[in-house]
Amino acid sequence: MASTIKPAKDLNAVRALIKKHKKNDRLFSVIGIFVIAALAIALLVLFLDLVIDGYPKMNLEFFSNFPSRKAEGAGILSAWVGSALVLTVTFFVAVPMGVAAGIYLEEYAKKGWFSDLIEINVANLAGVPSIIYGLLALGLFVYEFGLGTSILTAGLTLSLLMLPIVIVSTREAIRAIPVHIREAAYAVGATKWQVTLHHVLQYAMGGVLTGIIIGMARAIGETAPVITIGALTFIAFLPPAPVSEVMPFINFNWLDAGFTVLPIQMFNWISRPEHAFHINAAATGAVIIILTLLMNGLAIRLRYSIRKKIKW
Amino acid sequence: MGKQNEIIKAESKNFDFHYADGTHALKNINLPLYEKKITALIGPSGCGKSTFLRSFNRMHDLYPGNKYDGEIILHPDNTNILHTKVDPIEVRMRISMVFQKPNPFPKSIYENVAYGLRVRGENNKRLLDEKVEEALKGASLWNEVKDRLQDLAYNLSGGQQQRLCIARALATDPEIMLFDEPTSALDPIATVNIEELMSELKKKLTILIVTHNMQQAARISDYTAYMYLGEMIEFDETDTIFTKPSKRETEDYITGKFG
Amino acid sequence: MAQKKIISPGLKKNIRRNFLERLIELSLMLSGLAAVLITFGIVYILVTESLPFFDAVSLKEFLTSTVWTPLFERKNYGILPLVSGTITITGIALLVAIPLGTITAVYLSEFATHKVREIVKPILELLVGVPTVVFGYFALLLVTPLLQKIYPDLPTFNMLGPGIVMGIMIVPYIASVAEDAMRAVPMAMREGSYAMGATRFQTAVTVVMPAALSGIIAAYILAVSRGIGETMIVAIAAGQQPNFTFNPVESAATITAYIVSVALGDLEHGGIGYQSIFAAGMVLFLMTLSLNILGQWTRKKFTERY
């Protein structure tokens, strides 16, 4: 027997309507792909532009020469050494403090006004423009503490920037560890710190590392705060070597030394009117971007592999 | 058995379903839906009853990798709604669905009900007003909300939200309505309301309902199918299923020996 | 005699162990406290260093004068030219970033297959990692020359080029926050829409986006804050001359670019130039802080709902 419930509308009309609506679907798909492709191409152009412009300078001398008034012979020796030393300070300040703060917030802090206060502060610090950190460092480290425009000041300044990144990634990594792992450790008599050190931190290591790498990559490229503390743009000497041949083999005089860093060197060269310096700037930019892309790429890889590997 | 006198609105034939992860969720399901009747799907959780129900408006198409085999034929036009050439959107425009948990949109009560019509390109204010009122009356919600149609749907109680979702599904004059455990998130009074509503609705359309509650199936449905582990064990008139089922497994489930 | 039997020597060291545990907790807490101290440090330094500035300059002049020349012979202290530059460049950036970022977010959340998403998201993250000084190079030496081909009168330093580049820089921020917001919309709501016969686009625009609206708005607000605080792109490509204008083809300095230009010169500690960058920094901090709080509040309101 035939059905008495008829299709609500003429099926052909329905089909025509769907066809019309689906045009929007397709149109948007095309727009979406186009936009994303444009972004990817922008990234690629940006990268190639630097590499091609800077290609003539890409040789060993560029890394072993000091900056110079003459563009041809100028290099980034003082800049990369400066960046390396500044980042060393940043690493040794921001990583322990950031990881410790992350552990405190996730494992120790009781829910209350105090942990809320810290939490709100961490969230807000992540959004403070980097140049404000530069002003803080200028007022506090350079003048109030009298550290001057030194590698130590720059390292501390960048660690302020890196701190929220490390804290946030540490917390996220710790939060992903299920309670039963902790309970298992407590059940055999471990103390809170033992549980934290032997288990929580171990299992969170991948995530923490990701945050550290991303933070360091950001610190390499940060320019504004380092300019604000008064870093010199023309440095034709190296800080004292951290390692010496006589006792005690290690010295910390380099912490007080004047310095420049890669992005400031690049900024300085961009600001020159002569085209030859722009080539130097491009080459420096290529070095910076390759470093940051490699580090970010590593961090992204790391995160994906953690996500894939660990199933609690 | 009055089956021969009934009109078939839709029927599944040799229907198999595989999830993207390879799970063979439904095996060779054959089931008719009789017109203007309520057919209930019962069975222990994980037996595939919701999977089966969701196949009727191609919900599984939203997640890549799922695979239908066999057919679900929709009458009177004999369309196999599972066919790859049939647009799932067309199927959904004819067969609407009410979900387990009320899922109103973050819009006003009015806009929630009007949504299906707007999706169909209908923007005539007078016609929309008329249809919204009709649907809300059909879902026994009109008297409660007629003075606050512009309120956000979230301000309604759970039972009201579910009736709103029924009104939303009703407003587009569907040929079949699917109910996926529509009362499992509701209190007993709201449940009774919805059950009465369904008995009212079947005067106009065909209903397929999944329920975890056997009493509910016994109270409201005309036909009942018992499913287990992705297979259709038994299908018959509800009275028969609950009084003298022909299969041992069905009887065990009905009498509570298992499940 | 009911003397306790010691099973393991480890059990004897309770007092020492508890003390150590407390010590560790304390040092961890101090690290957490550092975050609070940094915020207080910022406020403290900005206030104390700019107070002498406001002794010399009335708040009325600071907020209403349209000339900013603290380092010139004829000194004027009106912040408006720096604010106008900041607003104009950020505005251009948003004109680029909001449509592109939103389209990217909608596409990734509602249209893209799992595979596409897995490829595109890392690209966006890489884009976030590009240092801004490199974007500055891009703005000055690539985008502006290109724009000059279309509009030959465009000066080397202008607000349009850096604005566009800043927009490209901000796209990934908007895309990722907005996408997170849309992905957080429960699947049940999408199913409800699809079950009514809606298409992807209809579902995205009429159900998912309204449901995620506060999250998307939070993304925009955070993007504004990001643009206002951005320094190197503008310092390199927009010029460092304060100019009270909203015309994108003119050169102008932003608040951040002014701080950089002063910091690059010889800074006399305690001089009016030195104090002026803290006053400018204060304005910048207040602007970004209020935007960040607003953005986080909107975002939180959104996450509470689902």
mmCIF file with all atom_site columns, C-alpha atoms in Angstrom, chain A residues 144-234:
data_model
loop_
_atom_site.group_PDB
_atom_site.id
_atom_site.type_symbol
_atom_site.label_atom_id
_atom_site.label_alt_id
_atom_site.label_comp_id
_atom_site.label_asym_id
_atom_site.label_entity_id
_atom_site.label_seq_id
_atom_site.pdbx_PDB_ins_code
_atom_site.Cartn_x
_atom_site.Cartn_y
_atom_site.Cartn_z
_atom_site.occupancy
_atom_site.B_iso_or_equiv
_atom_site.pdbx_formal_charge
_atom_site.auth_seq_id
_atom_site.auth_comp_id
_atom_site.auth_asym_id
_atom_site.auth_atom_id
_atom_site.pdbx_PDB_model_num
ATOM 1  C CA . GLU A 1 144 ? 68.063 50.427 41.047 1.00 0.00 ? 144 GLU A CA 1
ATOM 2  C CA . PHE A 1 145 ? 70.272 47.321 41.316 1.00 0.00 ? 145 PHE A CA 1
ATOM 3  C CA . GLY A 1 146 ? 73.140 49.009 39.488 1.00 0.00 ? 146 GLY A CA 1
ATOM 4  C CA . LEU A 1 147 ? 73.780 46.078 37.183 1.00 0.00 ? 147 LEU A CA 1
ATOM 5  C CA . GLY A 1 148 ? 74.266 48.417 34.228 1.00 0.00 ? 148 GLY A CA 1
ATOM 6  C CA . THR A 1 149 ? 73.729 47.429 30.626 1.00 0.00 ? 149 THR A CA 1
ATOM 7  C CA . SER A 1 150 ? 75.311 44.023 30.963 1.00 0.00 ? 150 SER A CA 1
ATOM 8  C CA . ILE A 1 151 ? 74.849 40.477 29.813 1.00 0.00 ? 151 ILE A CA 1
ATOM 9  C CA . LEU A 1 152 ? 73.437 39.684 33.246 1.00 0.00 ? 152 LEU A CA 1
ATOM 10 C CA . THR A 1 153 ? 70.803 42.416 32.907 1.00 0.00 ? 153 THR A CA 1
ATOM 11 C CA . ALA A 1 154 ? 69.815 41.264 29.446 1.00 0.00 ? 154 ALA A CA 1
ATOM 12 C CA . GLY A 1 155 ? 69.668 37.630 30.549 1.00 0.00 ? 155 GLY A CA 1
ATOM 13 C CA . LEU A 1 156 ? 67.471 38.498 33.511 1.00 0.00 ? 156 LEU A CA 1
ATOM 14 C CA . THR A 1 157 ? 65.230 40.665 31.328 1.00 0.00 ? 157 THR A CA 1
ATOM 15 C CA . LEU A 1 158 ? 64.628 37.887 28.837 1.00 0.00 ? 158 LEU A CA 1
ATOM 16 C CA . SER A 1 159 ? 64.035 35.404 31.651 1.00 0.00 ? 159 SER A CA 1
ATOM 17 C CA . LEU A 1 160 ? 61.147 37.600 32.825 1.00 0.00 ? 160 LEU A CA 1
ATOM 18 C CA . LEU A 1 161 ? 59.630 37.138 29.365 1.00 0.00 ? 161 LEU A CA 1
ATOM 19 C CA . MET A 1 162 ? 60.284 33.439 29.292 1.00 0.00 ? 162 MET A CA 1
ATOM 20 C CA . LEU A 1 163 ? 58.990 32.727 32.775 1.00 0.00 ? 163 LEU A CA 1
ATOM 21 C CA . PRO A 1 164 ? 55.245 32.709 31.986 1.00 0.00 ? 164 PRO A CA 1
ATOM 22 C CA . ILE A 1 165 ? 55.844 30.411 28.989 1.00 0.00 ? 165 ILE A CA 1
ATOM 23 C CA . VAL A 1 166 ? 57.730 27.886 31.113 1.00 0.00 ? 166 VAL A CA 1
ATOM 24 C CA . ILE A 1 167 ? 55.197 28.085 33.935 1.00 0.00 ? 167 ILE A CA 1
ATOM 25 C CA . VAL A 1 168 ? 52.236 27.546 31.636 1.00 0.00 ? 168 VAL A CA 1
ATOM 26 C CA . SER A 1 169 ? 53.787 24.609 29.764 1.00 0.00 ? 169 SER A CA 1
ATOM 27 C CA . THR A 1 170 ? 54.953 22.978 33.005 1.00 0.00 ? 170 THR A CA 1
ATOM 28 C CA . ARG A 1 171 ? 51.458 23.221 34.413 1.00 0.00 ? 171 ARG A CA 1
ATOM 29 C CA . GLU A 1 172 ? 49.847 21.800 31.298 1.00 0.00 ? 172 GLU A CA 1
ATOM 30 C CA . ALA A 1 173 ? 52.282 18.891 31.230 1.00 0.00 ? 173 ALA A CA 1
ATOM 31 C CA . ILE A 1 174 ? 51.719 18.124 34.909 1.00 0.00 ? 174 ILE A CA 1
ATOM 32 C CA . ARG A 1 175 ? 47.982 18.400 34.610 1.00 0.00 ? 175 ARG A CA 1
ATOM 33 C CA . ALA A 1 176 ? 47.973 15.663 31.970 1.00 0.00 ? 176 ALA A CA 1
ATOM 34 C CA . ILE A 1 177 ? 49.352 13.131 34.465 1.00 0.00 ? 177 ILE A CA 1
ATOM 35 C CA . PRO A 1 178 ? 46.528 11.134 36.008 1.00 0.00 ? 178 PRO A CA 1
ATOM 36 C CA . VAL A 1 179 ? 46.052 10.981 39.774 1.00 0.00 ? 179 VAL A CA 1
ATOM 37 C CA . HIS A 1 180 ? 46.449 7.218  39.948 1.00 0.00 ? 180 HIS A CA 1
ATOM 38 C CA . ILE A 1 181 ? 50.143 7.480  39.053 1.00 0.00 ? 181 ILE A CA 1
ATOM 39 C CA . ARG A 1 182 ? 50.674 9.721  42.055 1.00 0.00 ? 182 ARG A CA 1
ATOM 40 C CA . GLU A 1 183 ? 48.583 7.469  44.277 1.00 0.00 ? 183 GLU A CA 1
ATOM 41 C CA . ALA A 1 184 ? 50.677 4.493  43.266 1.00 0.00 ? 184 ALA A CA 1
ATOM 42 C CA . ALA A 1 185 ? 53.812 6.303  44.389 1.00 0.00 ? 185 ALA A CA 1
ATOM 43 C CA . TYR A 1 186 ? 52.266 7.533  47.632 1.00 0.00 ? 186 TYR A CA 1
ATOM 44 C CA . ALA A 1 187 ? 51.052 4.005  48.325 1.00 0.00 ? 187 ALA A CA 1
ATOM 45 C CA . VAL A 1 188 ? 54.613 2.731  48.598 1.00 0.00 ? 188 VAL A CA 1
ATOM 46 C CA . GLY A 1 189 ? 55.475 5.460  51.080 1.00 0.00 ? 189 GLY A CA 1
ATOM 47 C CA . ALA A 1 190 ? 56.992 8.215  48.990 1.00 0.00 ? 190 ALA A CA 1
ATOM 48 C CA . THR A 1 191 ? 56.905 11.783 50.277 1.00 0.00 ? 191 THR A CA 1
ATOM 49 C CA . LYS A 1 192 ? 55.283 14.545 48.295 1.00 0.00 ? 192 LYS A CA 1
ATOM 50 C CA . TRP A 1 193 ? 58.602 15.783 46.964 1.00 0.00 ? 193 TRP A CA 1
ATOM 51 C CA . GLN A 1 194 ? 59.682 12.268 46.046 1.00 0.00 ? 194 GLN A CA 1
ATOM 52 C CA . VAL A 1 195 ? 56.463 11.756 44.146 1.00 0.00 ? 195 VAL A CA 1
ATOM 53 C CA . THR A 1 196 ? 56.978 15.075 42.412 1.00 0.00 ? 196 THR A CA 1
ATOM 54 C CA . LEU A 1 197 ? 60.625 14.521 41.561 1.00 0.00 ? 197 LEU A CA 1
ATOM 55 C CA . HIS A 1 198 ? 60.561 10.824 40.686 1.00 0.00 ? 198 HIS A CA 1
ATOM 56 C CA . HIS A 1 199 ? 57.234 10.648 38.937 1.00 0.00 ? 199 HIS A CA 1
ATOM 57 C CA . VAL A 1 200 ? 55.390 13.861 38.140 1.00 0.00 ? 200 VAL A CA 1
ATOM 58 C CA . LEU A 1 201 ? 58.413 15.720 36.826 1.00 0.00 ? 201 LEU A CA 1
ATOM 59 C CA . GLN A 1 202 ? 59.741 12.698 34.953 1.00 0.00 ? 202 GLN A CA 1
ATOM 60 C CA . TYR A 1 203 ? 56.536 12.084 33.098 1.00 0.00 ? 203 TYR A CA 1
ATOM 61 C CA . ALA A 1 204 ? 55.969 15.788 32.463 1.00 0.00 ? 204 ALA A CA 1
ATOM 62 C CA . MET A 1 205 ? 59.490 16.222 31.111 1.00 0.00 ? 205 MET A CA 1
ATOM 63 C CA . GLY A 1 206 ? 58.505 16.161 27.446 1.00 0.00 ? 206 GLY A CA 1
ATOM 64 C CA . GLY A 1 207 ? 55.924 18.893 27.866 1.00 0.00 ? 207 GLY A CA 1
ATOM 65 C CA . VAL A 1 208 ? 58.223 20.969 30.048 1.00 0.00 ? 208 VAL A CA 1
ATOM 66 C CA . LEU A 1 209 ? 60.972 20.661 27.464 1.00 0.00 ? 209 LEU A CA 1
ATOM 67 C CA . THR A 1 210 ? 58.599 21.814 24.732 1.00 0.00 ? 210 THR A CA 1
ATOM 68 C CA . GLY A 1 211 ? 57.832 24.953 26.708 1.00 0.00 ? 211 GLY A CA 1
ATOM 69 C CA . ILE A 1 212 ? 61.519 25.603 27.388 1.00 0.00 ? 212 ILE A CA 1
ATOM 70 C CA . ILE A 1 213 ? 62.414 25.318 23.708 1.00 0.00 ? 213 ILE A CA 1
ATOM 71 C CA . ILE A 1 214 ? 59.569 27.619 22.649 1.00 0.00 ? 214 ILE A CA 1
ATOM 72 C CA . GLY A 1 215 ? 60.556 30.099 25.350 1.00 0.00 ? 215 GLY A CA 1
ATOM 73 C CA . MET A 1 216 ? 64.208 30.045 24.292 1.00 0.00 ? 216 MET A CA 1
ATOM 74 C CA . ALA A 1 217 ? 63.241 30.456 20.627 1.00 0.00 ? 217 ALA A CA 1
ATOM 75 C CA . ARG A 1 218 ? 61.257 33.514 21.593 1.00 0.00 ? 218 ARG A CA 1
ATOM 76 C CA . ALA A 1 219 ? 64.130 34.879 23.671 1.00 0.00 ? 219 ALA A CA 1
ATOM 77 C CA . ILE A 1 220 ? 66.535 34.597 20.712 1.00 0.00 ? 220 ILE A CA 1
ATOM 78 C CA . GLY A 1 221 ? 64.382 36.872 18.599 1.00 0.00 ? 221 GLY A CA 1
ATOM 79 C CA . GLU A 1 222 ? 63.352 39.376 21.277 1.00 0.00 ? 222 GLU A CA 1
ATOM 80 C CA . THR A 1 223 ? 64.642 42.806 20.420 1.00 0.00 ? 223 THR A CA 1
ATOM 81 C CA . ALA A 1 224 ? 62.603 45.540 22.050 1.00 0.00 ? 224 ALA A CA 1
ATOM 82 C CA . PRO A 1 225 ? 63.379 44.828 25.720 1.00 0.00 ? 225 PRO A CA 1
ATOM 83 C CA . VAL A 1 226 ? 67.084 44.474 25.002 1.00 0.00 ? 226 VAL A CA 1
ATOM 84 C CA . ILE A 1 227 ? 67.135 47.804 23.168 1.00 0.00 ? 227 ILE A CA 1
ATOM 85 C CA . THR A 1 228 ? 65.270 49.395 26.043 1.00 0.00 ? 228 THR A CA 1
ATOM 86 C CA . ILE A 1 229 ? 67.889 48.436 28.593 1.00 0.00 ? 229 ILE A CA 1
ATOM 87 C CA . GLY A 1 230 ? 70.341 50.298 26.372 1.00 0.00 ? 230 GLY A CA 1
ATOM 88 C CA . ALA A 1 231 ? 72.217 47.492 24.652 1.00 0.00 ? 231 ALA A CA 1
ATOM 89 C CA . LEU A 1 232 ? 74.806 48.891 22.309 1.00 0.00 ? 232 LEU A CA 1
ATOM 90 C CA . THR A 1 233 ? 74.387 48.350 18.648 1.00 0.00 ? 233 THR A CA 1
ATOM 91 C CA . PHE A 1 234 ? 78.045 48.525 17.740 1.00 0.00 ? 234 PHE A CA 1
#
